[in-house]
Amino acid sequence: MVYKAIGLMSGSSLDGLDIVYAHFQETAGKWGFEIINAGCYTYPAEWKEQLQNAISLSALNYQLLHTAYGHYLGEQVNHFIEIFELHHKVDLIASHGHTTFHVPSSKMTAQLGDGAAIAAVTCLPVVSDLRAMDIALGGQGAPIVPIGEKLLLSDYNLLLNLGGIANLSAKIEEDYIAFDICAANRILNMLVATEGKEYDENGNMAASGESDKGLLKALNDFEYYGKGYPKSLANDFGTDIVFPLIQRYKLSTRDALRTYVEHIAIQVTKSVSAILKEDVFATSQSHRLLVTGGGAFNSFLVSRMQQRLYDLNIEVIVPEKNIINFKEALIMALIGVLRWREEYNVLASVTGATRNSIGGALWQGAD
């Protein structure tokens, strides 16, 4: 059977709403996929501001935004369906929502974007609240993409996503582990925004700067980096802790960017090195690291990682554009399909939950 699903992903870097329409097919336990249509829709300034400021709202205004954003997502899906002439071709929608609060130590996570509102606007089945069950079971609720990496991208034993937050997945025998590494694009974009730019194209500004030893040490000394996995980061780690620290050093934007690129490269290398020390990994063998997310287009950042990973015998692979841009939205669609099939879609080996779970609330959009 072919499942025809739309996946929605709004990353912490707020660079836009990713929408993917894909076909999935399972045969004798093996999954295949094809991305049919995809697009990234930049947020209007007012929506970007509302999402950025959501955590400071009153309880009532937060819930009103949750509802309004759900209707907005539904409207964007309808627009996507209209553009690509997908009427009567979509089986279901899976929406990640936009993460605001993430406090797994208190068994709580929150993503804006009411699934019922999406279903009402699109008249299609919607799966939302994808992390909630894992959180309730004592897990980190993140990362959740490894189930898709396991089923769709099993040729790679190491997978790095360079989004607003960088996270790493690793295949160890038949199990997967994964964890958040550090804030990534969210910080780089906040730094370059001071120069009136949305992002540092190819990392050119960072490449022209000088790394500051004092700031680099302070960044690398954060307590989080010494913790074992499973572990995850909330968006405010970058916005409320990392970015203010960088500002205190009063560096030029170029030097701040250069320093933070080096910080990301160091933490990625440390994380990969820790994985390779697992007994089941042969450290002498070559490993393939698939790099996706917006940071994969930052050629300077990728080159700094390559240089640091060379001694670990790591081959860094940047795939074709659609996988770079839309891997997470693609996997959200798969997670929705698995929820529809009532099969596990979040891995306890990744999140530290008491068991694997079938995550997601299902909203029927039609009569």
Coordinates of C-alpha atoms in Angstrom, one line a residue:
M1 CA 0.0 0.0 0.0
V2 CA 1.2 3.5 -0.8
Y3 CA 0.6 6.2 1.8
K4 CA 0.3 9.7 0.5
A5 CA 1.1 12.2 3.3
I6 CA 2.0 15.8 3.9
G7 CA 4.6 16.7 6.6
L8 CA 4.9 20.1 8.2
M9 CA 8.0 21.3 10.1
S10 CA 8.8 24.7 11.7
G11 CA 12.4 24.7 13.0
S12 CA 13.8 26.8 15.8
S13 CA 15.7 29.0 13.4
L14 CA 12.4 30.4 12.2
D15 CA 13.6 30.4 8.6
G16 CA 10.2 29.3 7.4
L17 CA 7.6 26.5 7.3
D18 CA 8.7 23.4 5.4
I19 CA 5.9 21.4 3.7
V20 CA 6.5 18.0 2.0
Y21 CA 4.2 15.8 0.1
A22 CA 5.6 12.3 -0.1
H23 CA 4.7 8.7 -1.0
F24 CA 5.7 5.9 1.4
Q25 CA 5.5 2.2 0.8
E26 CA 6.3 -0.7 3.1
T27 CA 7.2 -4.1 1.7
A28 CA 8.2 -6.9 4.0
G29 CA 9.4 -4.5 6.6
K30 CA 11.4 -2.3 4.3
W31 CA 10.3 1.3 3.7
G32 CA 10.7 3.3 0.6
F33 CA 9.8 6.9 -0.1
E34 CA 9.6 9.5 -2.8
I35 CA 9.3 13.3 -2.3
I36 CA 6.7 14.4 -4.8
N37 CA 6.5 18.1 -3.9
A38 CA 8.2 20.3 -1.4
G39 CA 8.4 23.9 -0.4
C40 CA 9.7 26.3 2.3
Y41 CA 7.4 29.2 3.0
T42 CA 9.0 32.2 4.7
Y43 CA 7.1 33.6 7.6
P44 CA 5.6 37.1 7.3
A45 CA 7.2 39.5 9.7
E46 CA 4.2 39.5 12.0
W47 CA 4.2 35.7 12.3
K48 CA 7.9 35.5 12.9
E49 CA 7.6 38.0 15.7
Q50 CA 4.7 36.3 17.3
L51 CA 6.5 32.9 17.3
Q52 CA 9.6 34.5 18.7
N53 CA 7.8 36.1 21.5
A54 CA 5.3 33.3 22.3
I55 CA 7.0 32.2 25.5
S56 CA 6.4 35.7 27.1
L57 CA 2.6 35.6 26.5
S58 CA -0.1 35.2 29.2
A59 CA -1.7 31.8 29.3
L60 CA -4.8 33.0 27.5
N61 CA -2.9 34.8 24.7
Y62 CA -0.6 31.8 24.3
Q63 CA -3.7 29.6 23.7
L64 CA -5.1 32.1 21.3
L65 CA -1.9 32.0 19.4
H66 CA -1.9 28.2 19.4
T67 CA -5.3 28.3 17.8
A68 CA -4.5 31.0 15.3
Y69 CA -1.3 29.4 14.3
G70 CA -3.1 26.1 13.7
H71 CA -5.5 27.9 11.3
Y72 CA -2.5 29.6 9.6
L73 CA -0.9 26.1 9.1
G74 CA -4.1 24.8 7.6
E75 CA -4.3 27.7 5.2
Q76 CA -0.7 27.1 4.1
V77 CA -1.4 23.5 3.5
N78 CA -4.5 24.4 1.4
H79 CA -2.3 26.8 -0.6
F80 CA 0.3 24.1 -1.1
I81 CA -2.4 21.6 -2.3
E82 CA -3.7 24.2 -4.7
I83 CA -0.3 25.1 -6.2
F84 CA 0.6 21.4 -6.8
E85 CA -2.9 20.3 -7.7
L86 CA -3.1 17.7 -4.9
H87 CA -6.8 17.7 -4.4
H88 CA -8.1 14.3 -3.3
K89 CA -4.5 12.9 -3.4
V90 CA -3.5 13.4 0.3
D91 CA -4.3 10.7 2.9
L92 CA -3.2 12.6 6.0
I93 CA -1.2 15.5 7.4
A94 CA 1.4 15.3 10.1
S95 CA 2.3 18.6 11.8
H96 CA 5.3 19.0 14.2
G97 CA 4.2 22.5 15.2
H98 CA 6.5 25.2 16.5
T99 CA 8.3 24.3 19.8
T100 CA 8.0 26.9 22.5
F101 CA 8.4 25.3 25.9
H102 CA 10.5 22.1 26.3
V103 CA 11.0 20.9 29.9
P104 CA 11.4 17.1 29.9
S105 CA 12.6 17.1 33.5
S106 CA 9.0 18.1 34.4
K107 CA 7.4 15.8 31.7
M108 CA 6.3 18.8 29.6
T109 CA 6.8 20.0 26.1
A110 CA 4.7 22.4 24.0
Q111 CA 4.4 23.0 20.3
L112 CA 2.2 25.7 18.9
G113 CA -0.2 24.8 16.1
D114 CA -3.6 23.3 17.1
G115 CA -4.1 20.1 15.2
A116 CA -7.9 20.4 15.4
A117 CA -7.6 23.8 13.7
I118 CA -5.5 22.3 10.9
A119 CA -8.0 19.5 10.4
A120 CA -10.9 21.9 10.4
V121 CA -9.3 24.1 7.7
T122 CA -8.1 21.3 5.4
C123 CA -10.8 18.7 6.0
L124 CA -8.1 16.1 6.2
P125 CA -6.9 13.8 9.0
V126 CA -4.2 15.5 11.0
V127 CA -1.6 14.0 13.4
S128 CA -0.1 16.5 15.9
D129 CA 1.5 16.7 19.4
L130 CA 4.1 14.2 18.2
R131 CA 6.4 14.4 21.2
A132 CA 3.8 14.4 24.0
M133 CA 3.5 10.6 24.6
D134 CA 7.3 10.2 24.9
I135 CA 7.6 13.0 27.4
A136 CA 4.8 11.5 29.4
L137 CA 6.8 8.2 29.5
G138 CA 9.8 10.0 31.0
G139 CA 11.6 10.6 27.7
Q140 CA 13.4 13.7 26.4
G141 CA 10.8 14.0 23.6
A142 CA 13.7 14.6 21.3
P143 CA 15.1 13.9 18.9
I144 CA 12.2 12.1 17.2
V145 CA 13.6 12.0 13.7
P146 CA 15.7 8.8 14.3
I147 CA 12.7 6.6 13.5
G148 CA 12.7 8.0 10.0
E149 CA 16.4 7.7 9.8
K150 CA 16.1 4.1 10.8
L151 CA 13.4 3.3 8.3
L152 CA 14.3 5.6 5.4
L153 CA 18.1 6.3 5.6
S154 CA 19.6 3.1 7.0
D155 CA 22.6 3.3 4.7
Y156 CA 24.2 5.8 7.1
N157 CA 25.3 5.0 10.6
L158 CA 25.8 8.7 11.6
L159 CA 23.3 11.4 10.8
L160 CA 23.8 15.1 11.7
N161 CA 21.1 17.7 11.4
L162 CA 22.3 21.3 11.4
G163 CA 19.1 23.2 12.1
G164 CA 18.4 25.8 14.7
I165 CA 19.7 23.2 17.1
A166 CA 22.3 20.6 15.9
N167 CA 21.5 17.0 16.7
L168 CA 23.2 13.7 16.0
S169 CA 21.8 10.2 15.4
A170 CA 23.8 7.0 15.4
K171 CA 23.0 3.5 14.4
I172 CA 24.5 1.0 16.9
E173 CA 23.8 -2.5 15.7
E174 CA 20.0 -2.4 15.3
D175 CA 19.4 0.3 17.8
Y176 CA 19.6 4.1 17.4
I177 CA 20.7 6.7 19.9
A178 CA 20.4 10.4 19.3
F179 CA 20.8 13.7 21.2
D180 CA 21.0 17.5 20.8
I181 CA 24.5 18.7 20.4
C182 CA 24.3 22.6 20.6
A183 CA 22.5 25.6 19.4
A184 CA 23.5 26.1 15.7
N185 CA 21.7 28.1 12.9
R186 CA 19.6 30.0 15.4
I187 CA 22.7 31.6 16.9
L188 CA 24.5 32.1 13.5
N189 CA 21.3 33.8 12.1
M190 CA 20.9 36.0 15.2
L191 CA 24.5 37.2 14.8
V192 CA 24.2 37.9 11.1
A193 CA 20.9 39.7 11.6
T194 CA 22.8 42.5 13.3
E195 CA 24.2 43.2 9.8
G196 CA 20.8 43.2 8.3
K197 CA 21.1 39.8 6.7
E198 CA 19.0 36.7 7.2
Y199 CA 21.9 34.2 7.0
D200 CA 25.6 34.1 6.3
E201 CA 25.7 32.8 2.8
N202 CA 28.2 29.9 2.5
G203 CA 29.7 31.0 5.8
N204 CA 31.6 33.8 3.9
M205 CA 31.4 36.3 6.8
A206 CA 32.5 33.7 9.3
A207 CA 35.4 32.6 7.1
S208 CA 36.7 36.2 7.0
G209 CA 36.7 36.5 10.8
E210 CA 39.1 35.5 13.6
S211 CA 38.2 33.0 16.4
D212 CA 38.3 34.5 19.9
K213 CA 40.0 32.1 22.3
G214 CA 38.3 33.5 25.4
L215 CA 34.8 33.3 24.0
L216 CA 35.5 29.8 22.5
K217 CA 36.5 28.5 25.9
A218 CA 33.5 30.0 27.6
L219 CA 31.2 28.4 25.0
N220 CA 32.8 25.0 25.3
D221 CA 32.6 25.1 29.1
F222 CA 28.8 25.0 29.2
E223 CA 27.7 22.2 31.7
Y224 CA 25.3 20.7 29.1
Y225 CA 28.2 19.4 27.0
G226 CA 29.5 17.2 29.8
K227 CA 26.2 15.4 30.2
G228 CA 25.7 11.9 28.8
Y229 CA 22.8 11.1 26.4
P230 CA 19.9 11.0 26.2
K231 CA 19.7 14.8 26.4
S232 CA 17.9 17.6 24.6
L233 CA 18.0 21.4 24.4
A234 CA 15.2 23.9 24.5
N235 CA 15.3 26.9 22.1
D236 CA 15.9 29.3 25.0
F237 CA 19.3 27.7 25.6
G238 CA 20.5 29.5 22.5
T239 CA 18.5 32.7 22.7
D240 CA 18.7 33.3 26.5
I241 CA 22.0 31.8 27.4
V242 CA 24.4 31.4 24.5
F243 CA 23.6 34.6 22.5
P244 CA 23.9 37.0 25.6
L245 CA 27.3 35.4 26.4
I246 CA 28.5 36.1 22.9
Q247 CA 27.3 39.7 23.1
R248 CA 29.2 40.3 26.3
Y249 CA 32.5 39.8 24.4
K250 CA 31.7 42.7 22.1
L251 CA 33.3 41.2 19.1
S252 CA 32.8 42.2 15.5
T253 CA 30.0 40.2 13.8
R254 CA 32.7 38.4 11.6
D255 CA 34.7 37.3 14.6
A256 CA 31.7 36.2 16.6
L257 CA 30.5 34.2 13.6
R258 CA 33.9 32.6 13.2
T259 CA 34.1 31.7 16.8
Y260 CA 30.7 30.2 16.9
V261 CA 31.3 28.1 13.7
E262 CA 34.4 26.7 15.5
H263 CA 32.4 26.0 18.6
I264 CA 29.8 24.0 16.5
A265 CA 32.6 22.1 14.8
I266 CA 34.3 21.3 18.1
Q267 CA 31.1 20.0 19.7
V268 CA 30.1 18.0 16.7
T269 CA 33.5 16.3 16.7
K270 CA 33.3 15.7 20.5
S271 CA 29.9 14.1 20.1
V272 CA 30.9 11.9 17.2
S273 CA 34.1 10.9 19.1
A274 CA 31.9 9.9 22.1
I275 CA 29.8 7.7 19.9
L276 CA 32.8 6.0 18.4
K277 CA 33.9 5.0 21.8
E278 CA 30.9 2.7 22.1
D279 CA 32.1 -0.9 22.3
V280 CA 30.1 -2.0 19.3
F281 CA 31.8 0.6 17.1
A282 CA 35.1 -0.3 15.5
T283 CA 36.9 3.0 15.7
S284 CA 39.4 1.9 13.0
Q285 CA 36.7 1.6 10.3
S286 CA 35.4 4.3 8.1
H287 CA 32.0 5.8 8.9
R288 CA 29.6 7.9 6.8
L289 CA 28.1 11.1 8.3
L290 CA 25.1 12.4 6.5
V291 CA 24.7 16.2 7.0
T292 CA 21.2 17.8 6.5
G293 CA 19.4 20.9 7.6
G294 CA 20.1 24.5 6.6
G295 CA 23.6 24.4 8.0
A296 CA 24.6 21.9 5.3
F297 CA 24.6 24.9 2.9
N298 CA 27.2 26.7 5.1
S299 CA 30.2 25.4 3.2
F300 CA 32.7 27.0 5.7
L301 CA 31.0 25.2 8.7
V302 CA 31.0 21.9 6.8
S303 CA 34.7 22.4 5.9
R304 CA 35.6 23.1 9.5
M305 CA 33.8 19.9 10.6
Q306 CA 35.5 17.9 7.9
Q307 CA 38.9 19.0 9.0
R308 CA 38.2 18.1 12.6
L309 CA 36.6 14.8 11.8
Y310 CA 39.3 13.7 9.4
D311 CA 41.4 12.0 12.1
L312 CA 38.3 10.0 13.2
N313 CA 38.1 8.5 9.7
I314 CA 34.7 10.1 9.1
E315 CA 33.4 10.6 5.6
V316 CA 31.1 13.7 5.6
I317 CA 28.3 13.5 3.0
V318 CA 26.1 16.3 1.9
P319 CA 23.1 14.9 0.0
E320 CA 20.9 16.3 -2.7
K321 CA 19.1 19.5 -2.0
N322 CA 15.6 18.1 -1.2
I323 CA 17.0 15.8 1.5
I324 CA 19.0 18.6 3.0
N325 CA 16.1 21.0 3.1
F326 CA 13.2 18.7 3.8
K327 CA 14.4 15.6 5.7
E328 CA 12.7 16.6 8.9
A329 CA 9.3 17.5 7.2
L330 CA 9.6 14.2 5.3
I331 CA 10.1 12.3 8.6
M332 CA 7.2 14.1 10.2
A333 CA 5.0 12.7 7.4
L334 CA 6.3 9.2 8.0
I335 CA 5.7 9.6 11.8
G336 CA 2.1 10.5 10.9
V337 CA 1.8 7.4 8.7
L338 CA 3.1 5.2 11.5
R339 CA 0.7 6.7 13.9
W340 CA -2.1 6.0 11.4
R341 CA -0.9 2.4 11.3
E342 CA -0.7 2.3 15.1
E343 CA 3.0 1.4 15.0
Y344 CA 5.8 2.7 17.2
N345 CA 7.1 6.1 15.9
V346 CA 9.3 7.3 18.8
L347 CA 12.3 5.2 19.9
A348 CA 13.0 4.9 23.7
S349 CA 16.6 4.1 22.9
V350 CA 16.9 7.6 21.6
T351 CA 14.9 9.6 24.2
G352 CA 15.3 7.6 27.4
A353 CA 11.6 6.9 27.8
T354 CA 10.5 3.8 29.6
R355 CA 9.4 2.2 26.3
N356 CA 8.9 2.9 22.6
S357 CA 5.6 4.8 21.9
I358 CA 3.0 5.6 19.4
G359 CA 3.0 9.3 19.5
G360 CA 0.6 11.8 18.1
A361 CA -3.0 13.0 18.6
L362 CA -5.3 12.2 15.6
W363 CA -7.9 14.7 14.4
Q364 CA -10.4 13.7 11.8
G365 CA -11.0 16.7 9.5
A366 CA -13.9 15.3 7.5
D367 CA -17.4 13.9 8.4

